[in-house]
Amino acid sequence: MIQLSNLTYYPIKACRGFDVAESQVERMGLANDRRMMVVTPAGEFLTQREYPRLALVTPAVKNGMVTLSAPNFDSLQFGIQSTGTPTSVNIWKSKDVSAIDQGDESAQWLSDWLGVSVRLAHVADGFKRKLNPAYAINADDHTGFADGYPILIISEESLLDLNSRLDSAVPMNRFRPNIVVKGCDPFAEETWKRIRIGGVEMALVKPCARCMVTTIDKDTLAKSKEPLKTLNTYRKQELGVIFGMNIIPLNEGVVKVGMSVEVLE
């Protein structure tokens, strides 16, 4: 039996994630997942590619409040703002995404941590950042500040297969999935088109091409050539080096760790 074995959401794009026992699945993705993003004063998004120190930022969300913390750094708490006067931010090919600035305190905290002037933005309530129509299921499919799709799924078996080929095993957090499953063959997730977890149906629409972010140790920030070097030897496709599948939720509902994963097609 295939089971949901782990759920993770990432409150701020490129920052640390949180494992949870259950989550509301919204059309935009898991609740609170990558609704916020660090941007330049001009609104351009930042990632671990240029600023690996983002990986050490832990954003905790509770009751509409965010607590930012980082190693040997004073923490900061502030209230999430999702309405108000919008500003425009850019992420990949999505231009003029409507977002709400989170204020000077969070901007200063992140600027001090990164050593560069930045702002923190939250996707504006009601704004829909549409998906690539070549892969969308419905015309209004949308996501927040994820790279391209609402949810990423990977099986434990796929990671075990990769680690069996590496000199030093890498943890799942190198790949930043939202949903981890177990009980299937390695890379079986790439053969699934539709799955159901609880009452939530999801479409698996596109393999996830991986980048150098996977080569950064999320605890030490040490960089190496792995796992991309090994993945390149047996996981390279036309889209790039593949690991994990992008998902579009087809409806909304609650999913919980331990639930069975039903492959519909």
PDB file of C-alpha atoms in Angstrom:
ATOM      1  CA  MET A   1       0.000   0.000   0.000  1.00  0.00           C
ATOM      2  CA  ILE A   2       1.247   3.474  -0.876  1.00  0.00           C
ATOM      3  CA  GLN A   3       1.092   5.897   2.036  1.00  0.00           C
ATOM      4  CA  LEU A   4       1.616   9.588   2.621  1.00  0.00           C
ATOM      5  CA  SER A   5       4.695   9.568   4.852  1.00  0.00           C
ATOM      6  CA  ASN A   6       5.593  13.250   5.212  1.00  0.00           C
ATOM      7  CA  LEU A   7       4.048  16.693   4.688  1.00  0.00           C
ATOM      8  CA  THR A   8       6.120  19.874   4.519  1.00  0.00           C
ATOM      9  CA  TYR A   9       5.211  23.467   3.848  1.00  0.00           C
ATOM     10  CA  TYR A  10       7.591  26.367   3.272  1.00  0.00           C
ATOM     11  CA  PRO A  11       6.159  29.665   4.574  1.00  0.00           C
ATOM     12  CA  ILE A  12       8.759  31.787   2.753  1.00  0.00           C
ATOM     13  CA  LYS A  13      10.138  30.724  -0.600  1.00  0.00           C
ATOM     14  CA  ALA A  14      13.773  29.512  -0.287  1.00  0.00           C
ATOM     15  CA  CYS A  15      13.641  29.430   3.537  1.00  0.00           C
ATOM     16  CA  ARG A  16      13.225  26.438   5.854  1.00  0.00           C
ATOM     17  CA  GLY A  17      10.217  24.187   5.741  1.00  0.00           C
ATOM     18  CA  PHE A  18       7.996  22.759   8.469  1.00  0.00           C
ATOM     19  CA  ASP A  19       6.867  19.154   8.745  1.00  0.00           C
ATOM     20  CA  VAL A  20       3.227  18.821   9.774  1.00  0.00           C
ATOM     21  CA  ALA A  21       0.960  15.890  10.597  1.00  0.00           C
ATOM     22  CA  GLU A  22      -1.850  17.250   8.440  1.00  0.00           C
ATOM     23  CA  SER A  23      -2.505  20.102   6.059  1.00  0.00           C
ATOM     24  CA  GLN A  24      -5.311  21.785   4.217  1.00  0.00           C
ATOM     25  CA  VAL A  25      -4.757  21.409   0.491  1.00  0.00           C
ATOM     26  CA  GLU A  26      -5.888  24.511  -1.361  1.00  0.00           C
ATOM     27  CA  ARG A  27      -5.928  25.078  -5.107  1.00  0.00           C
ATOM     28  CA  MET A  28      -2.782  27.191  -4.582  1.00  0.00           C
ATOM     29  CA  GLY A  29      -1.033  24.352  -2.735  1.00  0.00           C
ATOM     30  CA  LEU A  30      -0.633  23.374   0.910  1.00  0.00           C
ATOM     31  CA  ALA A  31      -1.933  25.960   3.378  1.00  0.00           C
ATOM     32  CA  ASN A  32       0.676  28.687   4.014  1.00  0.00           C
ATOM     33  CA  ASP A  33       3.100  27.159   1.524  1.00  0.00           C
ATOM     34  CA  ARG A  34       5.320  29.726  -0.193  1.00  0.00           C
ATOM     35  CA  ARG A  35       2.817  32.537   0.151  1.00  0.00           C
ATOM     36  CA  MET A  36       5.749  34.823   1.051  1.00  0.00           C
ATOM     37  CA  MET A  37       8.927  35.604  -0.837  1.00  0.00           C
ATOM     38  CA  VAL A  38      12.090  37.649  -0.283  1.00  0.00           C
ATOM     39  CA  VAL A  39      12.543  40.223  -3.039  1.00  0.00           C
ATOM     40  CA  THR A  40      14.891  43.055  -3.990  1.00  0.00           C
ATOM     41  CA  PRO A  41      13.616  46.615  -3.493  1.00  0.00           C
ATOM     42  CA  ALA A  42      12.701  46.482  -7.201  1.00  0.00           C
ATOM     43  CA  GLY A  43      10.595  43.344  -6.655  1.00  0.00           C
ATOM     44  CA  GLU A  44      12.863  40.655  -8.118  1.00  0.00           C
ATOM     45  CA  PHE A  45      12.762  37.327  -6.270  1.00  0.00           C
ATOM     46  CA  LEU A  46      15.713  35.852  -4.376  1.00  0.00           C
ATOM     47  CA  THR A  47      16.633  32.174  -4.117  1.00  0.00           C
ATOM     48  CA  GLN A  48      19.266  29.992  -2.468  1.00  0.00           C
ATOM     49  CA  ARG A  49      21.160  30.015  -5.759  1.00  0.00           C
ATOM     50  CA  GLU A  50      22.453  33.504  -5.039  1.00  0.00           C
ATOM     51  CA  TYR A  51      21.743  33.691  -1.298  1.00  0.00           C
ATOM     52  CA  PRO A  52      22.260  30.287   0.341  1.00  0.00           C
ATOM     53  CA  ARG A  53      21.878  31.890   3.810  1.00  0.00           C
ATOM     54  CA  LEU A  54      18.124  31.862   3.137  1.00  0.00           C
ATOM     55  CA  ALA A  55      18.289  28.133   3.908  1.00  0.00           C
ATOM     56  CA  LEU A  56      19.074  28.927   7.554  1.00  0.00           C
ATOM     57  CA  VAL A  57      16.066  31.210   8.049  1.00  0.00           C
ATOM     58  CA  THR A  58      13.257  29.498   9.953  1.00  0.00           C
ATOM     59  CA  PRO A  59       9.861  31.165   9.501  1.00  0.00           C
ATOM     60  CA  ALA A  60       7.254  29.837  11.951  1.00  0.00           C
ATOM     61  CA  VAL A  61       3.614  30.664  11.212  1.00  0.00           C
ATOM     62  CA  LYS A  62       0.945  30.569  13.912  1.00  0.00           C
ATOM     63  CA  ASN A  63      -2.383  32.358  14.192  1.00  0.00           C
ATOM     64  CA  GLY A  64      -1.526  34.867  11.493  1.00  0.00           C
ATOM     65  CA  MET A  65       1.846  35.690  13.034  1.00  0.00           C
ATOM     66  CA  VAL A  66       5.310  34.910  11.681  1.00  0.00           C
ATOM     67  CA  THR A  67       8.402  34.402  13.807  1.00  0.00           C
ATOM     68  CA  LEU A  68      11.690  34.691  11.936  1.00  0.00           C
ATOM     69  CA  SER A  69      14.744  33.062  13.463  1.00  0.00           C
ATOM     70  CA  ALA A  70      18.251  32.174  12.355  1.00  0.00           C
ATOM     71  CA  PRO A  71      21.402  30.830  14.053  1.00  0.00           C
ATOM     72  CA  ASN A  72      22.920  33.274  16.592  1.00  0.00           C
ATOM     73  CA  PHE A  73      20.495  35.976  15.480  1.00  0.00           C
ATOM     74  CA  ASP A  74      17.726  37.719  17.411  1.00  0.00           C
ATOM     75  CA  SER A  75      14.286  36.512  16.346  1.00  0.00           C
ATOM     76  CA  LEU A  76      11.501  38.770  15.057  1.00  0.00           C
ATOM     77  CA  GLN A  77       7.723  38.397  15.202  1.00  0.00           C
ATOM     78  CA  PHE A  78       5.249  40.212  12.967  1.00  0.00           C
ATOM     79  CA  GLY A  79       1.693  39.872  11.696  1.00  0.00           C
ATOM     80  CA  ILE A  80       1.051  38.658   8.151  1.00  0.00           C
ATOM     81  CA  GLN A  81      -0.449  41.290   5.855  1.00  0.00           C
ATOM     82  CA  SER A  82      -2.285  39.932   2.808  1.00  0.00           C
ATOM     83  CA  THR A  83      -4.487  42.945   2.021  1.00  0.00           C
ATOM     84  CA  GLY A  84      -3.701  46.595   1.457  1.00  0.00           C
ATOM     85  CA  THR A  85      -1.910  48.560  -1.223  1.00  0.00           C
ATOM     86  CA  PRO A  86      -0.325  46.010  -3.545  1.00  0.00           C
ATOM     87  CA  THR A  87       3.145  46.135  -5.026  1.00  0.00           C
ATOM     88  CA  SER A  88       4.389  44.254  -8.085  1.00  0.00           C
ATOM     89  CA  VAL A  89       6.945  41.451  -7.813  1.00  0.00           C
ATOM     90  CA  ASN A  90       8.502  39.161 -10.392  1.00  0.00           C
ATOM     91  CA  ILE A  91       9.225  35.450 -10.158  1.00  0.00           C
ATOM     92  CA  TRP A  92      10.634  33.620 -13.172  1.00  0.00           C
ATOM     93  CA  LYS A  93       8.358  34.366 -16.142  1.00  0.00           C
ATOM     94  CA  SER A  94       5.558  35.675 -13.921  1.00  0.00           C
ATOM     95  CA  LYS A  95       5.728  39.457 -14.044  1.00  0.00           C
ATOM     96  CA  ASP A  96       3.723  41.982 -12.034  1.00  0.00           C
ATOM     97  CA  VAL A  97       2.498  39.482  -9.459  1.00  0.00           C
ATOM     98  CA  SER A  98       0.338  41.377  -6.973  1.00  0.00           C
ATOM     99  CA  ALA A  99       1.875  41.214  -3.502  1.00  0.00           C
ATOM    100  CA  ILE A 100       1.667  42.960  -0.142  1.00  0.00           C
ATOM    101  CA  ASP A 101       4.851  44.273   1.463  1.00  0.00           C
ATOM    102  CA  GLN A 102       5.336  42.928   5.002  1.00  0.00           C
ATOM    103  CA  GLY A 103       6.772  46.086   6.504  1.00  0.00           C
ATOM    104  CA  ASP A 104      10.072  47.625   7.478  1.00  0.00           C
ATOM    105  CA  GLU A 105      10.866  45.396  10.463  1.00  0.00           C
ATOM    106  CA  SER A 106      10.861  42.141   8.505  1.00  0.00           C
ATOM    107  CA  ALA A 107      12.686  43.837   5.638  1.00  0.00           C
ATOM    108  CA  GLN A 108      15.420  45.081   7.974  1.00  0.00           C
ATOM    109  CA  TRP A 109      15.744  41.711   9.704  1.00  0.00           C
ATOM    110  CA  LEU A 110      16.197  39.865   6.413  1.00  0.00           C
ATOM    111  CA  SER A 111      18.472  42.579   5.031  1.00  0.00           C
ATOM    112  CA  ASP A 112      20.721  42.314   8.085  1.00  0.00           C
ATOM    113  CA  TRP A 113      20.837  38.527   7.805  1.00  0.00           C
ATOM    114  CA  LEU A 114      21.591  38.457   4.090  1.00  0.00           C
ATOM    115  CA  GLY A 115      23.810  41.523   3.976  1.00  0.00           C
ATOM    116  CA  VAL A 116      21.828  43.079   1.128  1.00  0.00           C
ATOM    117  CA  SER A 117      18.755  45.305   0.979  1.00  0.00           C
ATOM    118  CA  VAL A 118      15.600  43.212   0.588  1.00  0.00           C
ATOM    119  CA  ARG A 119      11.863  43.276   1.265  1.00  0.00           C
ATOM    120  CA  LEU A 120       9.431  40.518   2.221  1.00  0.00           C
ATOM    121  CA  ALA A 121       6.259  40.163   0.159  1.00  0.00           C
ATOM    122  CA  HIS A 122       3.074  38.091   0.605  1.00  0.00           C
ATOM    123  CA  VAL A 123       0.906  37.169  -2.365  1.00  0.00           C
ATOM    124  CA  ALA A 124      -2.117  39.462  -2.339  1.00  0.00           C
ATOM    125  CA  ASP A 125      -5.458  37.955  -1.354  1.00  0.00           C
ATOM    126  CA  GLY A 126      -7.406  36.955  -4.439  1.00  0.00           C
ATOM    127  CA  PHE A 127      -4.479  37.145  -6.850  1.00  0.00           C
ATOM    128  CA  LYS A 128      -4.037  34.076  -9.023  1.00  0.00           C
ATOM    129  CA  ARG A 129      -0.602  33.446 -10.482  1.00  0.00           C
ATOM    130  CA  LYS A 130      -1.645  31.270 -13.393  1.00  0.00           C
ATOM    131  CA  LEU A 131       0.230  28.109 -14.347  1.00  0.00           C
ATOM    132  CA  ASN A 132       1.850  27.312 -17.670  1.00  0.00           C
ATOM    133  CA  PRO A 133      -1.172  26.590 -19.901  1.00  0.00           C
ATOM    134  CA  ALA A 134       0.733  23.721 -21.526  1.00  0.00           C
ATOM    135  CA  TYR A 135       0.446  21.795 -18.253  1.00  0.00           C
ATOM    136  CA  ALA A 136      -2.584  23.344 -16.519  1.00  0.00           C
ATOM    137  CA  ILE A 137      -5.703  21.213 -16.082  1.00  0.00           C
ATOM    138  CA  ASN A 138      -8.159  24.057 -15.511  1.00  0.00           C
ATOM    139  CA  ALA A 139      -8.004  27.615 -16.810  1.00  0.00           C
ATOM    140  CA  ASP A 140      -7.817  29.016 -13.277  1.00  0.00           C
ATOM    141  CA  ASP A 141      -5.094  26.699 -11.944  1.00  0.00           C
ATOM    142  CA  HIS A 142      -2.673  28.847  -9.981  1.00  0.00           C
ATOM    143  CA  THR A 143       0.089  28.856  -7.411  1.00  0.00           C
ATOM    144  CA  GLY A 144       1.784  31.221  -4.969  1.00  0.00           C
ATOM    145  CA  PHE A 145       5.537  31.752  -4.980  1.00  0.00           C
ATOM    146  CA  ALA A 146       6.500  28.150  -5.743  1.00  0.00           C
ATOM    147  CA  ASP A 147       8.756  27.952  -8.784  1.00  0.00           C
ATOM    148  CA  GLY A 148       5.992  26.828 -11.101  1.00  0.00           C
ATOM    149  CA  TYR A 149       3.401  24.480  -9.589  1.00  0.00           C
ATOM    150  CA  PRO A 150       1.401  24.214  -6.355  1.00  0.00           C
ATOM    151  CA  ILE A 151       2.788  20.947  -4.939  1.00  0.00           C
ATOM    152  CA  LEU A 152       5.878  18.754  -5.346  1.00  0.00           C
ATOM    153  CA  ILE A 153       5.744  15.008  -4.625  1.00  0.00           C
ATOM    154  CA  ILE A 154       8.647  12.558  -4.204  1.00  0.00           C
ATOM    155  CA  SER A 155       8.698   8.956  -3.004  1.00  0.00           C
ATOM    156  CA  GLU A 156      11.031   7.699  -0.288  1.00  0.00           C
ATOM    157  CA  GLU A 157      12.019   4.909  -2.664  1.00  0.00           C
ATOM    158  CA  SER A 158      13.289   7.404  -5.246  1.00  0.00           C
ATOM    159  CA  LEU A 159      15.571   8.957  -2.637  1.00  0.00           C
ATOM    160  CA  LEU A 160      16.760   5.512  -1.494  1.00  0.00           C
ATOM    161  CA  ASP A 161      17.623   4.660  -5.099  1.00  0.00           C
ATOM    162  CA  LEU A 162      19.626   7.854  -5.446  1.00  0.00           C
ATOM    163  CA  ASN A 163      21.404   7.424  -2.112  1.00  0.00           C
ATOM    164  CA  SER A 164      22.398   3.872  -3.046  1.00  0.00           C
ATOM    165  CA  ARG A 165      24.508   5.445  -5.800  1.00  0.00           C
ATOM    166  CA  LEU A 166      26.107   8.197  -3.696  1.00  0.00           C
ATOM    167  CA  ASP A 167      29.184   8.016  -1.485  1.00  0.00           C
ATOM    168  CA  SER A 168      27.358  10.138   1.104  1.00  0.00           C
ATOM    169  CA  ALA A 169      23.577   9.994   1.389  1.00  0.00           C
ATOM    170  CA  VAL A 170      21.595  13.221   1.048  1.00  0.00           C
ATOM    171  CA  PRO A 171      18.398  13.980   3.007  1.00  0.00           C
ATOM    172  CA  MET A 172      15.028  14.636   1.422  1.00  0.00           C
ATOM    173  CA  ASN A 173      15.237  18.330   2.321  1.00  0.00           C
ATOM    174  CA  ARG A 174      17.703  18.840  -0.536  1.00  0.00           C
ATOM    175  CA  PHE A 175      14.701  18.527  -2.862  1.00  0.00           C
ATOM    176  CA  ARG A 176      12.121  20.511  -0.853  1.00  0.00           C
ATOM    177  CA  PRO A 177       9.034  18.383  -1.555  1.00  0.00           C
ATOM    178  CA  ASN A 178       5.610  19.080  -0.047  1.00  0.00           C
ATOM    179  CA  ILE A 179       4.375  15.499  -0.154  1.00  0.00           C
ATOM    180  CA  VAL A 180       6.520  12.417   0.446  1.00  0.00           C
ATOM    181  CA  VAL A 181       5.065   8.957  -0.091  1.00  0.00           C
ATOM    182  CA  LYS A 182       6.291   5.427   0.507  1.00  0.00           C
ATOM    183  CA  GLY A 183       5.335   1.931  -0.566  1.00  0.00           C
ATOM    184  CA  CYS A 184       6.005   2.149  -4.301  1.00  0.00           C
ATOM    185  CA  ASP A 185       8.839   1.429  -6.712  1.00  0.00           C
ATOM    186  CA  PRO A 186      11.559   4.053  -7.200  1.00  0.00           C
ATOM    187  CA  PHE A 187      10.329   6.824  -9.490  1.00  0.00           C
ATOM    188  CA  ALA A 188       6.880   5.254  -9.715  1.00  0.00           C
ATOM    189  CA  GLU A 189       5.467   8.735  -9.097  1.00  0.00           C
ATOM    190  CA  GLU A 190       6.572   9.702 -12.595  1.00  0.00           C
ATOM    191  CA  THR A 191       4.146   7.171 -14.054  1.00  0.00           C
ATOM    192  CA  TRP A 192       1.102   8.459 -12.161  1.00  0.00           C
ATOM    193  CA  LYS A 193      -1.313  10.895 -13.784  1.00  0.00           C
ATOM    194  CA  ARG A 194      -3.954  11.222 -11.058  1.00  0.00           C
ATOM    195  CA  ILE A 195      -3.914  10.318  -7.376  1.00  0.00           C
ATOM    196  CA  ARG A 196      -6.320  10.674  -4.478  1.00  0.00           C
ATOM    197  CA  ILE A 197      -5.326  11.201  -0.848  1.00  0.00           C
ATOM    198  CA  GLY A 198      -8.332  11.288   1.451  1.00  0.00           C
ATOM    199  CA  GLY A 199     -10.865  13.337  -0.483  1.00  0.00           C
ATOM    200  CA  VAL A 200      -8.291  15.343  -2.413  1.00  0.00           C
ATOM    201  CA  GLU A 201      -7.618  14.515  -6.040  1.00  0.00           C
ATOM    202  CA  MET A 202      -4.425  15.732  -7.655  1.00  0.00           C
ATOM    203  CA  ALA A 203      -2.999  15.700 -11.167  1.00  0.00           C
ATOM    204  CA  LEU A 204       0.692  14.933 -11.661  1.00  0.00           C
ATOM    205  CA  VAL A 205       1.504  17.101 -14.654  1.00  0.00           C
ATOM    206  CA  LYS A 206       5.235  17.584 -15.102  1.00  0.00           C
ATOM    207  CA  PRO A 207       8.544  16.103 -13.915  1.00  0.00           C
ATOM    208  CA  CYS A 208      10.595  18.463 -11.764  1.00  0.00           C
ATOM    209  CA  ALA A 209      13.920  19.502 -13.289  1.00  0.00           C
ATOM    210  CA  ARG A 210      16.502  20.046 -10.576  1.00  0.00           C
ATOM    211  CA  CYS A 211      19.080  22.807 -10.142  1.00  0.00           C
ATOM    212  CA  MET A 212      22.165  23.562  -8.050  1.00  0.00           C
ATOM    213  CA  VAL A 213      20.012  24.323  -4.968  1.00  0.00           C
ATOM    214  CA  THR A 214      20.038  20.551  -4.384  1.00  0.00           C
ATOM    215  CA  THR A 215      23.823  20.684  -3.937  1.00  0.00           C
ATOM    216  CA  ILE A 216      23.637  22.994  -0.891  1.00  0.00           C
ATOM    217  CA  ASP A 217      23.665  21.373   2.543  1.00  0.00           C
ATOM    218  CA  LYS A 218      20.690  23.013   4.297  1.00  0.00           C
ATOM    219  CA  ASP A 219      22.415  22.944   7.697  1.00  0.00           C
ATOM    220  CA  THR A 220      26.009  23.900   6.923  1.00  0.00           C
ATOM    221  CA  LEU A 221      25.556  25.625   3.521  1.00  0.00           C
ATOM    222  CA  ALA A 222      28.454  23.534   2.220  1.00  0.00           C
ATOM    223  CA  LYS A 223      28.292  23.015  -1.539  1.00  0.00           C
ATOM    224  CA  SER A 224      29.320  20.000  -3.578  1.00  0.00           C
ATOM    225  CA  LYS A 225      28.673  18.519  -6.999  1.00  0.00           C
ATOM    226  CA  GLU A 226      26.260  15.973  -5.585  1.00  0.00           C
ATOM    227  CA  PRO A 227      23.552  14.860  -5.983  1.00  0.00           C
ATOM    228  CA  LEU A 228      23.325  16.565  -9.401  1.00  0.00           C
ATOM    229  CA  LYS A 229      26.470  14.855 -10.692  1.00  0.00           C
ATOM    230  CA  THR A 230      25.050  11.377 -10.050  1.00  0.00           C
ATOM    231  CA  LEU A 231      21.502  12.273 -11.083  1.00  0.00           C
ATOM    232  CA  ASN A 232      22.910  13.479 -14.378  1.00  0.00           C
ATOM    233  CA  THR A 233      24.184   9.962 -15.119  1.00  0.00           C
ATOM    234  CA  TYR A 234      20.783   8.279 -15.007  1.00  0.00           C
ATOM    235  CA  ARG A 235      17.995  10.810 -14.530  1.00  0.00           C
ATOM    236  CA  LYS A 236      18.568  13.222 -17.419  1.00  0.00           C
ATOM    237  CA  GLN A 237      15.632  13.865 -19.713  1.00  0.00           C
ATOM    238  CA  GLU A 238      14.733  16.509 -22.264  1.00  0.00           C
ATOM    239  CA  LEU A 239      13.527  18.818 -19.471  1.00  0.00           C
ATOM    240  CA  GLY A 240      16.755  18.388 -17.504  1.00  0.00           C
ATOM    241  CA  VAL A 241      17.801  16.281 -14.522  1.00  0.00           C
ATOM    242  CA  ILE A 242      14.538  14.944 -13.122  1.00  0.00           C
ATOM    243  CA  PHE A 243      13.647  14.195  -9.496  1.00  0.00           C
ATOM    244  CA  GLY A 244      10.060  14.487  -8.263  1.00  0.00           C
ATOM    245  CA  MET A 245       6.765  15.413  -9.901  1.00  0.00           C
ATOM    246  CA  ASN A 246       4.821  18.653  -9.961  1.00  0.00           C
ATOM    247  CA  ILE A 247       1.199  18.439  -8.861  1.00  0.00           C
ATOM    248  CA  ILE A 248      -1.959  20.475  -9.422  1.00  0.00           C
ATOM    249  CA  PRO A 249      -4.732  19.967  -6.826  1.00  0.00           C
ATOM    250  CA  LEU A 250      -8.090  19.412  -8.492  1.00  0.00           C
ATOM    251  CA  ASN A 251     -10.129  20.150  -5.371  1.00  0.00           C
ATOM    252  CA  GLU A 252      -9.548  21.134  -1.756  1.00  0.00           C
ATOM    253  CA  GLY A 253      -9.509  19.189   1.500  1.00  0.00           C
ATOM    254  CA  VAL A 254      -7.392  17.884   4.347  1.00  0.00           C
ATOM    255  CA  VAL A 255      -4.593  15.348   3.942  1.00  0.00           C
ATOM    256  CA  LYS A 256      -2.863  13.602   6.831  1.00  0.00           C
ATOM    257  CA  VAL A 257       0.358  11.655   7.254  1.00  0.00           C
ATOM    258  CA  GLY A 258      -0.473   7.949   7.182  1.00  0.00           C
ATOM    259  CA  MET A 259      -3.306   8.271   4.657  1.00  0.00           C
ATOM    260  CA  SER A 260      -3.275   5.880   1.738  1.00  0.00           C
ATOM    261  CA  VAL A 261      -2.405   7.180  -1.699  1.00  0.00           C
ATOM    262  CA  GLU A 262      -4.727   5.853  -4.375  1.00  0.00           C
ATOM    263  CA  VAL A 263      -3.397   5.906  -7.929  1.00  0.00           C
ATOM    264  CA  LEU A 264      -6.387   6.664 -10.163  1.00  0.00           C
ATOM    265  CA  GLU A 265      -4.523   6.605 -13.468  1.00  0.00           C
TER     266      GLU A 265
END
